[in-house]
mmCIF file of C-alpha atoms in Angstrom:
data_model
loop_
_atom_site.group_PDB
_atom_site.id
_atom_site.type_symbol
_atom_site.label_atom_id
_atom_site.label_comp_id
_atom_site.label_asym_id
_atom_site.label_seq_id
_atom_site.Cartn_x
_atom_site.Cartn_y
_atom_site.Cartn_z
ATOM 1 C CA MET T 10 0.000 0.000 0.000
ATOM 2 C CA ALA T 11 1.523 3.299 -1.089
ATOM 3 C CA TYR T 12 0.741 6.768 0.247
ATOM 4 C CA VAL T 13 -0.027 9.627 -2.149
ATOM 5 C CA LEU T 14 0.063 13.357 -1.364
ATOM 6 C CA ASP T 15 -3.008 14.224 -3.452
ATOM 7 C CA ASP T 16 -3.007 17.911 -2.464
ATOM 8 C CA LEU T 17 0.476 18.430 -3.940
ATOM 9 C CA SER T 18 -0.185 17.502 -7.561
ATOM 10 C CA LYS T 19 -0.379 21.054 -8.923
ATOM 11 C CA GLY T 20 2.963 20.760 -10.677
ATOM 12 C CA GLY T 21 1.793 17.731 -12.610
ATOM 13 C CA PHE T 22 3.486 15.137 -10.407
ATOM 14 C CA THR T 23 1.995 13.732 -7.214
ATOM 15 C CA PRO T 24 4.532 12.604 -4.538
ATOM 16 C CA MET T 25 4.249 9.003 -3.413
ATOM 17 C CA ILE T 26 5.929 6.760 -0.801
ATOM 18 C CA GLU T 27 5.730 3.075 0.055
ATOM 19 C CA ILE T 28 7.226 1.407 3.136
ATOM 20 C CA LYS T 29 7.499 -2.271 4.058
ATOM 21 C CA ILE T 30 8.602 -3.699 7.395
ATOM 22 C CA ASP T 31 9.844 -7.296 7.329
ATOM 23 C CA GLY T 32 8.304 -7.730 3.897
ATOM 24 C CA GLU T 33 4.829 -6.566 4.926
ATOM 25 C CA GLU T 34 3.338 -3.334 3.557
ATOM 26 C CA VAL T 35 2.521 -0.940 6.379
ATOM 27 C CA ALA T 36 -1.143 -0.098 6.921
ATOM 28 C CA GLY T 37 -2.741 3.189 5.947
ATOM 29 C CA GLU T 38 -2.798 4.211 9.612
ATOM 30 C CA PHE T 39 1.014 4.237 9.591
ATOM 31 C CA TYR T 40 1.076 6.930 6.903
ATOM 32 C CA SER T 41 -1.538 8.989 8.755
ATOM 33 C CA VAL T 42 0.939 9.464 11.629
ATOM 34 C CA LEU T 43 4.067 9.749 9.467
ATOM 35 C CA ILE T 44 5.584 13.192 10.060
ATOM 36 C CA LYS T 45 8.702 12.768 7.962
ATOM 37 C CA ALA T 46 10.747 10.092 6.187
ATOM 38 C CA THR T 47 14.391 10.921 5.475
ATOM 39 C CA VAL T 48 16.756 8.710 3.487
ATOM 40 C CA ARG T 49 20.456 9.580 3.245
ATOM 41 C CA ASP T 50 22.645 7.904 0.615
ATOM 42 C CA GLU T 51 26.333 8.371 1.446
ATOM 43 C CA ALA T 52 29.454 8.182 -0.676
ATOM 44 C CA GLY T 53 32.513 6.630 0.936
ATOM 45 C CA GLN T 54 32.454 4.348 3.971
ATOM 46 C CA LYS T 55 29.500 5.849 5.824
ATOM 47 C CA SER T 56 26.431 3.676 6.086
ATOM 48 C CA ASP T 57 23.280 4.812 4.273
ATOM 49 C CA GLN T 58 20.569 5.827 6.733
ATOM 50 C CA LEU T 59 16.790 5.942 7.081
ATOM 51 C CA THR T 60 14.944 8.058 9.662
ATOM 52 C CA LEU T 61 11.183 7.800 10.227
ATOM 53 C CA GLU T 62 9.513 10.359 12.506
ATOM 54 C CA LEU T 63 5.964 9.488 13.627
ATOM 55 C CA ASP T 64 3.213 11.255 15.592
ATOM 56 C CA ASP T 65 2.468 9.085 18.655
ATOM 57 C CA ARG T 66 0.061 11.337 20.536
ATOM 58 C CA HIS T 67 -2.251 8.353 21.163
ATOM 59 C CA ASN T 68 0.561 5.929 22.125
ATOM 60 C CA GLN T 69 -0.535 3.392 19.533
ATOM 61 C CA ILE T 70 2.739 2.831 17.650
ATOM 62 C CA ALA T 71 4.193 -0.591 18.390
ATOM 63 C CA ARG T 72 7.933 -1.157 18.407
ATOM 64 C CA PRO T 73 9.129 -3.350 15.497
ATOM 65 C CA ARG T 74 11.417 -6.259 16.340
ATOM 66 C CA ASP T 75 15.115 -5.531 16.790
ATOM 67 C CA LYS T 76 16.925 -5.250 13.447
ATOM 68 C CA ALA T 77 13.642 -5.307 11.521
ATOM 69 C CA LYS T 78 14.115 -4.956 7.758
ATOM 70 C CA ILE T 79 12.598 -1.740 6.379
ATOM 71 C CA GLU T 80 12.217 -1.149 2.634
ATOM 72 C CA VAL T 81 11.450 2.255 1.102
ATOM 73 C CA TRP T 82 10.170 3.323 -2.337
ATOM 74 C CA LEU T 83 9.751 6.936 -3.484
ATOM 75 C CA GLY T 84 8.418 8.555 -6.630
ATOM 76 C CA TYR T 85 5.291 9.931 -8.220
ATOM 77 C CA LYS T 86 1.784 8.694 -8.953
ATOM 78 C CA GLU T 87 2.177 9.642 -12.624
ATOM 79 C CA THR T 88 5.585 7.980 -13.240
ATOM 80 C CA GLY T 89 5.743 5.233 -10.620
ATOM 81 C CA ILE T 90 7.953 4.655 -7.601
ATOM 82 C CA ALA T 91 11.563 3.483 -7.405
ATOM 83 C CA GLU T 92 13.190 1.385 -4.701
ATOM 84 C CA ILE T 93 15.458 3.607 -2.610
ATOM 85 C CA GLY T 94 16.937 0.986 -0.305
ATOM 86 C CA THR T 95 16.616 -1.679 2.368
ATOM 87 C CA TYR T 96 17.574 -0.811 5.941
ATOM 88 C CA GLU T 97 17.964 -2.552 9.293
ATOM 89 C CA MET T 98 16.409 -0.928 12.352
ATOM 90 C CA GLN T 99 19.030 0.248 14.847
ATOM 91 C CA THR T 100 17.107 2.388 17.343
ATOM 92 C CA PHE T 101 13.488 3.076 18.328
ATOM 93 C CA SER T 102 13.001 6.108 20.571
ATOM 94 C CA ARG T 103 9.999 7.808 22.159
ATOM 95 C CA LYS T 104 9.995 11.533 22.928
ATOM 96 C CA TRP T 105 7.424 13.745 24.619
ATOM 97 C CA ASP T 106 7.175 17.418 25.555
ATOM 98 C CA ASP T 107 4.599 20.206 25.604
ATOM 99 C CA GLY T 108 4.232 19.869 21.840
ATOM 100 C CA GLY T 109 3.157 16.228 21.938
ATOM 101 C CA GLU T 110 4.675 12.758 21.614
ATOM 102 C CA THR T 111 6.721 11.311 18.769
ATOM 103 C CA VAL T 112 8.496 8.111 17.815
ATOM 104 C CA THR T 113 11.740 8.107 15.822
ATOM 105 C CA ILE T 114 13.020 5.008 14.038
ATOM 106 C CA GLN T 115 16.656 4.998 12.889
ATOM 107 C CA ALA T 116 17.847 2.340 10.453
ATOM 108 C CA ASN T 117 21.085 1.679 8.559
ATOM 109 C CA ALA T 118 21.664 0.044 5.193
ATOM 110 C CA ALA T 119 24.865 -1.605 6.435
ATOM 111 C CA ASP T 120 24.518 -4.862 8.313
ATOM 112 C CA LEU T 121 27.539 -4.600 10.608
ATOM 113 C CA LYS T 122 27.496 -8.182 11.805
ATOM 114 C CA THR T 123 29.377 -9.294 14.909
ATOM 115 C CA GLY T 124 32.115 -11.032 12.931
ATOM 116 C CA LEU T 125 32.747 -7.985 10.783
ATOM 117 C CA LYS T 126 33.354 -5.916 13.898
ATOM 118 C CA GLY T 127 35.566 -8.540 15.538
ATOM 119 C CA GLY T 128 39.360 -8.375 15.599
ATOM 120 C CA GLY T 129 41.643 -10.283 13.256
ATOM 121 C CA ARG T 130 45.294 -11.312 12.878
ATOM 122 C CA GLU T 131 46.281 -12.534 9.441
ATOM 123 C CA HIS T 132 48.224 -11.582 6.341
ATOM 124 C CA PHE T 133 47.581 -11.705 2.607
ATOM 125 C CA GLU T 134 50.483 -12.451 0.271
ATOM 126 C CA ASP T 135 50.863 -12.712 -3.535
ATOM 127 C CA THR T 136 47.150 -12.290 -4.183
ATOM 128 C CA ASN T 137 44.751 -9.528 -5.300
ATOM 129 C CA VAL T 138 42.195 -7.155 -3.821
ATOM 130 C CA GLY T 139 39.283 -9.286 -5.011
ATOM 131 C CA ASP T 140 40.580 -12.273 -3.054
ATOM 132 C CA VAL T 141 41.171 -10.216 0.102
ATOM 133 C CA ILE T 142 37.648 -8.779 0.098
ATOM 134 C CA SER T 143 36.056 -12.126 -0.810
ATOM 135 C CA ARG T 144 37.761 -13.966 2.050
ATOM 136 C CA ILE T 145 36.599 -11.405 4.602
ATOM 137 C CA ALA T 146 33.084 -11.368 3.124
ATOM 138 C CA LYS T 147 32.691 -15.136 3.222
ATOM 139 C CA ARG T 148 33.774 -15.564 6.824
ATOM 140 C CA ASN T 149 31.219 -12.910 7.769
ATOM 141 C CA LYS T 150 28.537 -14.724 5.747
ATOM 142 C CA LEU T 151 28.265 -11.884 3.241
ATOM 143 C CA THR T 152 28.206 -12.157 -0.544
ATOM 144 C CA PRO T 153 31.084 -10.212 -2.138
ATOM 145 C CA GLU T 154 30.110 -7.831 -4.953
ATOM 146 C CA ILE T 155 33.333 -6.319 -6.293
ATOM 147 C CA HIS T 156 33.797 -3.926 -9.218
ATOM 148 C CA ALA T 157 35.988 -5.334 -11.995
ATOM 149 C CA LYS T 158 38.463 -2.440 -11.662
ATOM 150 C CA LEU T 159 39.243 -3.485 -8.082
ATOM 151 C CA LYS T 160 39.281 -7.273 -8.352
ATOM 152 C CA SER T 161 42.595 -7.710 -10.139
ATOM 153 C CA ILE T 162 44.688 -5.112 -8.271
ATOM 154 C CA PRO T 163 47.724 -7.101 -7.046
ATOM 155 C CA VAL T 164 48.540 -7.429 -3.348
ATOM 156 C CA GLU T 165 52.157 -8.390 -2.658
ATOM 157 C CA TYR T 166 51.768 -8.343 1.119
ATOM 158 C CA LEU T 167 49.096 -6.935 3.405
ATOM 159 C CA ALA T 168 48.883 -7.438 7.177
ATOM 160 C CA HIS T 169 45.657 -7.471 9.163
ATOM 161 C CA VAL T 170 46.676 -7.192 12.803
ATOM 162 C CA ASP T 171 44.735 -6.063 15.877
ATOM 163 C CA SER T 172 41.932 -4.324 14.009
ATOM 164 C CA SER T 173 38.336 -5.214 13.231
ATOM 165 C CA ASP T 174 37.414 -6.435 9.779
ATOM 166 C CA ILE T 175 35.451 -3.254 9.098
ATOM 167 C CA ASP T 176 38.400 -1.046 10.152
ATOM 168 C CA PHE T 177 40.762 -3.090 7.992
ATOM 169 C CA LEU T 178 38.436 -2.740 4.996
ATOM 170 C CA THR T 179 38.046 0.997 5.631
ATOM 171 C CA ASN T 180 41.838 1.454 5.531
ATOM 172 C CA LEU T 181 42.040 -0.644 2.361
ATOM 173 C CA ALA T 182 39.275 1.437 0.768
ATOM 174 C CA ASP T 183 41.100 4.664 1.645
ATOM 175 C CA ALA T 184 44.287 3.360 0.030
ATOM 176 C CA LEU T 185 42.411 2.419 -3.152
ATOM 177 C CA ASP T 186 40.052 5.429 -3.228
ATOM 178 C CA ALA T 187 37.228 2.924 -3.138
ATOM 179 C CA VAL T 188 34.047 2.266 -1.196
ATOM 180 C CA ILE T 189 33.990 -1.065 0.655
ATOM 181 C CA LYS T 190 31.044 -1.526 2.986
ATOM 182 C CA PRO T 191 28.316 -4.005 3.943
ATOM 183 C CA MET T 192 24.918 -3.393 2.365
ATOM 184 C CA GLY T 193 22.292 -5.864 3.485
ATOM 185 C CA ASP T 194 23.671 -9.353 2.875
ATOM 186 C CA LYS T 195 26.422 -8.137 0.520
ATOM 187 C CA LEU T 196 29.904 -6.709 0.952
ATOM 188 C CA VAL T 197 30.054 -4.140 -1.841
ATOM 189 C CA ALA T 198 33.306 -2.727 -3.261
ATOM 190 C CA THR T 199 33.365 0.026 -5.901
ATOM 191 C CA PRO T 200 35.934 2.618 -7.017
ATOM 192 C CA ARG T 201 35.124 6.199 -6.096
ATOM 193 C CA GLY T 202 34.591 8.566 -8.985
ATOM 194 C CA GLU T 203 33.440 5.891 -11.444
ATOM 195 C CA ALA T 204 29.745 6.861 -11.256
ATOM 196 C CA SER T 205 28.912 3.161 -11.456
ATOM 197 C CA SER T 206 27.684 0.363 -9.199
ATOM 198 C CA ALA T 207 29.723 -2.674 -8.114
ATOM 199 C CA SER T 208 28.255 -4.583 -11.063
ATOM 200 C CA GLY T 209 29.631 -1.904 -13.397
ATOM 201 C CA LYS T 210 26.236 -0.410 -14.235
ATOM 202 C CA LYS T 211 26.490 3.323 -14.956
ATOM 203 C CA LEU T 212 24.678 5.565 -12.478
ATOM 204 C CA ILE T 213 22.190 8.009 -13.965
ATOM 205 C CA THR T 214 23.641 11.501 -14.469
ATOM 206 C CA ILE T 215 21.585 14.071 -12.542
ATOM 207 C CA GLU T 216 21.055 17.114 -14.763
ATOM 208 C CA ILE T 217 19.734 20.180 -12.951
ATOM 209 C CA ALA T 218 18.456 23.577 -14.086
ATOM 210 C CA LYS T 219 18.533 26.419 -11.582
ATOM 211 C CA SER T 220 14.735 26.628 -11.810
ATOM 212 C CA ASP T 221 14.582 23.078 -10.383
ATOM 213 C CA THR T 222 16.159 24.235 -7.118
ATOM 214 C CA VAL T 223 14.850 25.956 -4.001
ATOM 215 C CA ASP T 224 18.303 26.731 -2.604
ATOM 216 C CA GLY T 225 21.961 25.956 -3.094
ATOM 217 C CA GLU T 226 25.545 26.996 -2.469
ATOM 218 C CA ILE T 227 28.841 26.325 -4.251
ATOM 219 C CA THR T 228 32.197 27.234 -2.678
ATOM 220 C CA PRO T 229 35.578 26.835 -4.394
ATOM 221 C CA ASN T 230 38.484 26.021 -2.047
ATOM 222 C CA SER T 231 41.774 26.983 -3.674
ATOM 223 C CA ARG T 232 43.687 26.338 -0.421
ATOM 224 C CA ALA T 233 42.996 22.608 -0.848
ATOM 225 C CA GLN T 234 44.613 22.537 -4.305
ATOM 226 C CA TYR T 235 47.760 20.454 -4.790
ATOM 227 C CA GLY T 236 49.738 19.585 -7.904
ATOM 228 C CA LYS T 237 51.356 16.282 -6.893
ATOM 229 C CA VAL T 238 51.145 13.566 -4.259
ATOM 230 C CA GLU T 239 54.140 11.640 -2.908
ATOM 231 C CA THR T 240 53.754 8.200 -1.355
ATOM 232 C CA SER T 241 56.379 5.612 -0.463
ATOM 233 C CA TYR T 242 57.046 1.971 0.330
ATOM 234 C CA ILE T 243 59.981 0.007 1.771
ATOM 235 C CA ASP T 244 61.810 -2.113 -0.803
ATOM 236 C CA GLN T 245 62.004 -5.588 0.754
ATOM 237 C CA LYS T 246 65.327 -6.364 -0.971
ATOM 238 C CA THR T 247 67.241 -3.173 -0.134
ATOM 239 C CA GLY T 248 65.373 -2.012 2.958
ATOM 240 C CA LYS T 249 65.260 1.496 1.508
ATOM 241 C CA ARG T 250 62.286 3.799 1.180
ATOM 242 C CA VAL T 251 61.152 4.285 -2.433
ATOM 243 C CA VAL T 252 59.058 7.326 -3.394
ATOM 244 C CA GLU T 253 56.169 7.216 -5.873
ATOM 245 C CA LYS T 254 54.647 10.384 -7.369
ATOM 246 C CA SER T 255 51.111 10.998 -8.647
ATOM 247 C CA ASP T 256 49.722 14.043 -10.471
ATOM 248 C CA THR T 257 46.428 15.674 -9.561
ATOM 249 C CA GLY T 258 46.182 17.453 -12.912
ATOM 250 C CA LEU T 259 46.135 20.819 -11.128
ATOM 251 C CA ASP T 260 48.720 23.419 -10.181
ATOM 252 C CA GLY T 261 49.977 23.591 -6.623
ATOM 253 C CA PRO T 262 52.437 22.259 -4.036
ATOM 254 C CA THR T 263 53.204 18.603 -3.296
ATOM 255 C CA PHE T 264 51.158 16.689 -0.716
ATOM 256 C CA THR T 265 53.184 13.992 1.104
ATOM 257 C CA VAL T 266 51.758 10.823 2.656
ATOM 258 C CA ARG T 267 54.309 10.144 5.394
ATOM 259 C CA GLU T 268 53.401 6.573 6.368
ATOM 260 C CA PRO T 269 55.004 4.031 3.975
ATOM 261 C CA LEU T 270 52.710 1.565 2.201
ATOM 262 C CA PRO T 271 53.239 -2.238 2.178
ATOM 263 C CA SER T 272 54.141 -2.469 -1.531
ATOM 264 C CA SER T 273 54.900 -0.552 -4.715
ATOM 265 C CA ASP T 274 51.430 -1.259 -6.131
ATOM 266 C CA LEU T 275 49.645 -0.039 -3.011
ATOM 267 C CA ALA T 276 51.903 3.033 -2.817
ATOM 268 C CA LYS T 277 50.911 3.942 -6.375
ATOM 269 C CA LYS T 278 47.234 3.288 -5.664
ATOM 270 C CA LYS T 279 47.378 5.336 -2.464
ATOM 271 C CA GLY T 280 48.967 8.218 -4.373
ATOM 272 C CA GLN T 281 46.265 8.103 -7.028
ATOM 273 C CA ALA T 282 43.602 7.883 -4.307
ATOM 274 C CA GLU T 283 44.982 10.907 -2.440
ATOM 275 C CA ALA T 284 45.228 12.878 -5.692
ATOM 276 C CA LYS T 285 41.536 12.234 -6.360
ATOM 277 C CA ARG T 286 40.529 13.014 -2.776
ATOM 278 C CA LEU T 287 42.425 16.304 -2.798
ATOM 279 C CA THR T 288 40.895 17.284 -6.130
ATOM 280 C CA ARG T 289 37.375 16.495 -4.868
ATOM 281 C CA ASN T 290 37.929 18.899 -1.981
ATOM 282 C CA THR T 291 38.737 21.877 -4.236
ATOM 283 C CA ALA T 292 35.024 22.695 -4.539
ATOM 284 C CA GLN T 293 31.972 21.780 -2.514
ATOM 285 C CA GLY T 294 28.386 22.801 -1.973
ATOM 286 C CA HIS T 295 24.806 21.632 -2.269
ATOM 287 C CA VAL T 296 21.573 22.043 -4.186
ATOM 288 C CA THR T 297 18.068 21.303 -2.925
ATOM 289 C CA LEU T 298 15.513 20.249 -5.530
ATOM 290 C CA ALA T 299 11.888 21.280 -5.028
ATOM 291 C CA GLN T 300 10.809 18.090 -6.767
ATOM 292 C CA GLY T 301 12.620 15.001 -5.516
ATOM 293 C CA ARG T 302 14.625 12.791 -7.864
ATOM 294 C CA PRO T 303 14.387 9.145 -6.737
ATOM 295 C CA GLU T 304 17.053 8.208 -9.301
ATOM 296 C CA ALA T 305 19.686 10.424 -7.628
ATOM 297 C CA LYS T 306 22.504 8.393 -6.038
ATOM 298 C CA ALA T 307 25.691 9.242 -4.176
ATOM 299 C CA GLU T 308 28.768 9.027 -6.471
ATOM 300 C CA ALA T 309 26.683 9.929 -9.546
ATOM 301 C CA ASP T 310 27.715 12.700 -11.931
ATOM 302 C CA VAL T 311 25.761 15.939 -11.440
ATOM 303 C CA VAL T 312 25.467 18.632 -14.122
ATOM 304 C CA LEU T 313 24.426 22.165 -13.148
ATOM 305 C CA GLY T 314 23.171 23.651 -16.399
ATOM 306 C CA ASP T 315 20.454 26.077 -17.484
ATOM 307 C CA GLY T 316 20.313 29.271 -15.422
ATOM 308 C CA PHE T 317 23.500 28.824 -13.384
ATOM 309 C CA VAL T 318 26.246 31.439 -13.751
ATOM 310 C CA ASP T 319 29.324 30.302 -15.666
ATOM 311 C CA ASP T 320 31.592 29.907 -12.635
ATOM 312 C CA VAL T 321 29.067 27.521 -11.042
ATOM 313 C CA ALA T 322 27.651 25.699 -14.076
ATOM 314 C CA GLY T 323 29.382 22.444 -14.926
ATOM 315 C CA GLU T 324 29.994 18.899 -13.726
ATOM 316 C CA TYR T 325 30.253 17.780 -10.104
ATOM 317 C CA ARG T 326 30.213 14.559 -8.107
ATOM 318 C CA ALA T 327 27.337 13.721 -5.721
ATOM 319 C CA ASP T 328 28.971 13.234 -2.318
ATOM 320 C CA SER T 329 25.669 12.421 -0.637
ATOM 321 C CA VAL T 330 21.979 12.446 -1.513
ATOM 322 C CA GLU T 331 19.203 13.071 1.007
ATOM 323 C CA HIS T 332 15.559 12.395 0.136
ATOM 324 C CA THR T 333 12.846 13.906 2.366
ATOM 325 C CA PHE T 334 9.137 13.036 2.242
ATOM 326 C CA ASP T 335 6.615 14.884 4.417
ATOM 327 C CA ASN T 336 3.334 16.801 4.070
ATOM 328 C CA ASN T 337 5.175 19.517 2.134
ATOM 329 C CA GLY T 338 6.165 17.063 -0.591
ATOM 330 C CA PHE T 339 9.165 15.057 -1.775
ATOM 331 C CA ARG T 340 12.485 16.912 -1.972
ATOM 332 C CA THR T 341 16.072 15.897 -2.704
ATOM 333 C CA LYS T 342 19.213 17.578 -1.364
ATOM 334 C CA ILE T 343 22.496 16.742 -3.100
ATOM 335 C CA GLU T 344 25.858 17.500 -1.473
ATOM 336 C CA LEU T 345 28.393 18.242 -4.211
ATOM 337 C CA LYS T 346 32.155 18.015 -4.611
ATOM 338 C CA ALA T 347 34.500 18.703 -7.507
ATOM 339 C CA LYS T 348 35.121 15.892 -9.992
ATOM 340 C CA GLU T 349 38.301 13.873 -9.575
ATOM 341 C CA ASP T 350 39.659 14.694 -13.036
ATOM 342 C CA GLY T 351 40.035 18.371 -12.122
ATOM 343 C CA SER T 352 37.535 19.568 -14.730
ATOM 344 C CA THR T 353 35.324 21.330 -12.157
ATOM 345 C CA THR T 354 38.237 23.204 -10.594
ATOM 346 C CA LYS T 355 39.836 24.187 -13.898
ATOM 347 C CA LYS T 356 36.529 25.595 -15.166
ATOM 348 C CA MET T 357 36.003 27.588 -11.965
ATOM 349 C CA ALA T 358 39.520 29.022 -12.194
ATOM 350 C CA LYS T 359 38.985 29.984 -15.827
ATOM 351 C CA GLU T 360 35.647 31.680 -15.162
ATOM 352 C CA SER T 361 36.958 33.510 -12.082
ATOM 353 C CA LYS T 362 39.395 35.388 -14.325
ATOM 354 C CA LYS T 363 36.514 36.893 -16.260
ATOM 355 C CA LYS T 364 34.766 40.024 -15.075
ATOM 356 C CA GLY T 365 31.437 39.277 -13.455
ATOM 357 C CA GLY T 366 29.224 36.297 -14.163
ATOM 358 C CA LYS T 367 26.435 35.485 -16.555
ATOM 359 C CA PRO T 368 23.930 32.650 -16.948
ATOM 360 C CA ALA T 369 25.284 29.532 -18.618
ATOM 361 C CA SER T 370 25.069 29.973 -22.375
ATOM 362 C CA LYS T 371 24.710 26.282 -23.163
ATOM 363 C CA PRO T 372 21.948 24.846 -21.001
ATOM 364 C CA SER T 373 22.076 21.149 -20.188
ATOM 365 C CA THR T 374 19.037 18.974 -20.718
ATOM 366 C CA THR T 375 17.168 18.456 -17.461
ATOM 367 C CA THR T 376 15.450 15.244 -16.476
ATOM 368 C CA LYS T 377 11.816 14.878 -17.432
ATOM 369 C CA ASN T 378 10.311 15.724 -14.035
ATOM 370 C CA ASN T 379 11.471 19.325 -13.691
ATOM 371 C CA SER T 380 8.329 21.084 -12.509
ATOM 372 C CA ALA T 381 8.522 22.235 -8.899
ATOM 373 C CA VAL T 382 6.286 20.881 -6.167
ATOM 374 C CA ASN T 383 4.363 23.550 -4.264
ATOM 375 C CA SER T 384 5.995 23.297 -0.844
ATOM 376 C CA SER T 385 3.843 25.811 1.037
ATOM 377 C CA GLY T 386 1.346 24.606 3.603
ATOM 378 C CA GLY T 387 0.428 21.063 4.562
ATOM 379 C CA GLY T 388 -0.552 18.324 2.185
ATOM 380 C CA GLY T 389 -3.377 15.837 2.280
ATOM 381 C CA GLY T 390 -2.681 12.242 1.367
ATOM 382 C CA SER T 391 -4.340 8.978 0.575
ATOM 383 C CA ALA T 392 -3.260 5.357 0.741
ATOM 384 C CA VAL T 393 -3.484 3.378 -2.474
ATOM 385 C CA GLY T 394 -3.163 -0.347 -2.986
#
């Protein structure tokens, strides 16, 4: 049973949500007390999150079982709904004050099982990244889903000592500029900046006109700009430190990673990863869309096109995506960072040399649902089967 905000269909699209708990569709009464549903899709190692806020003035909301599975779909009556994610309940809290009583349910997409948090002492030798991740996944009863670009990266030697599996994987992900995290029953590994899923499927590019937005901010950060990255490793034959250099594609000083890496391959990968991370941090900001985009995902390419001034218009990377559904409608907030190839930063630098700004002369095509939802006042809704 889905819930439709019938009173907010003036723009031609009627917001819609559907929630299941442990595979069962919630009843219409659940939606009648739903104050807000917020879903946050994170890039990097952070777990994706779901927050449900409910009106419990009559103390009728029952607590779901611990670690209940919650599934969420969002979209529009006219175009259908899309699955946003599956989450595991972490906390259930009750709050009361002079304004009334509420229940808040917090859930995470990552299933941080006991084994994955436990300590380990082992080493990996003459193998590859795919094998390392697969071995850890299998002993934690997770199915490995590893992007092809990560699988074959060689590992000469890698020690796993006195750290949890999740901490070990986080450090490995940082060295590879990858995302390695549990999602449901899978251990997913993808390169950052590829705008693709672990299976290699390309994420949809989010094209945005300024008229699609209700607010936004973009801030260049020239102080974070570096030209090169130096990493190192200890040559096992000579015992000497060997330096590897990586280019960011930008102008600036050299950034040095002081801790040596276990091997030449990992030193090179760490240098490339740091170069990308530093480049991402040269610009950041956000845009909030009046009409939510269920297809928007963290790590996807974002194009700011029609209506944006030249020093803002261009391509970015989605660092996080937050969907919000309440009686005011369905909105999407996208946190942005510069692209890893330096194209965002170079364009900003070029435009900053010009006098003043003007609207982008070559508008990008926006996605089909670009009419804004009227977000003033409350909305009435109905449950549909």
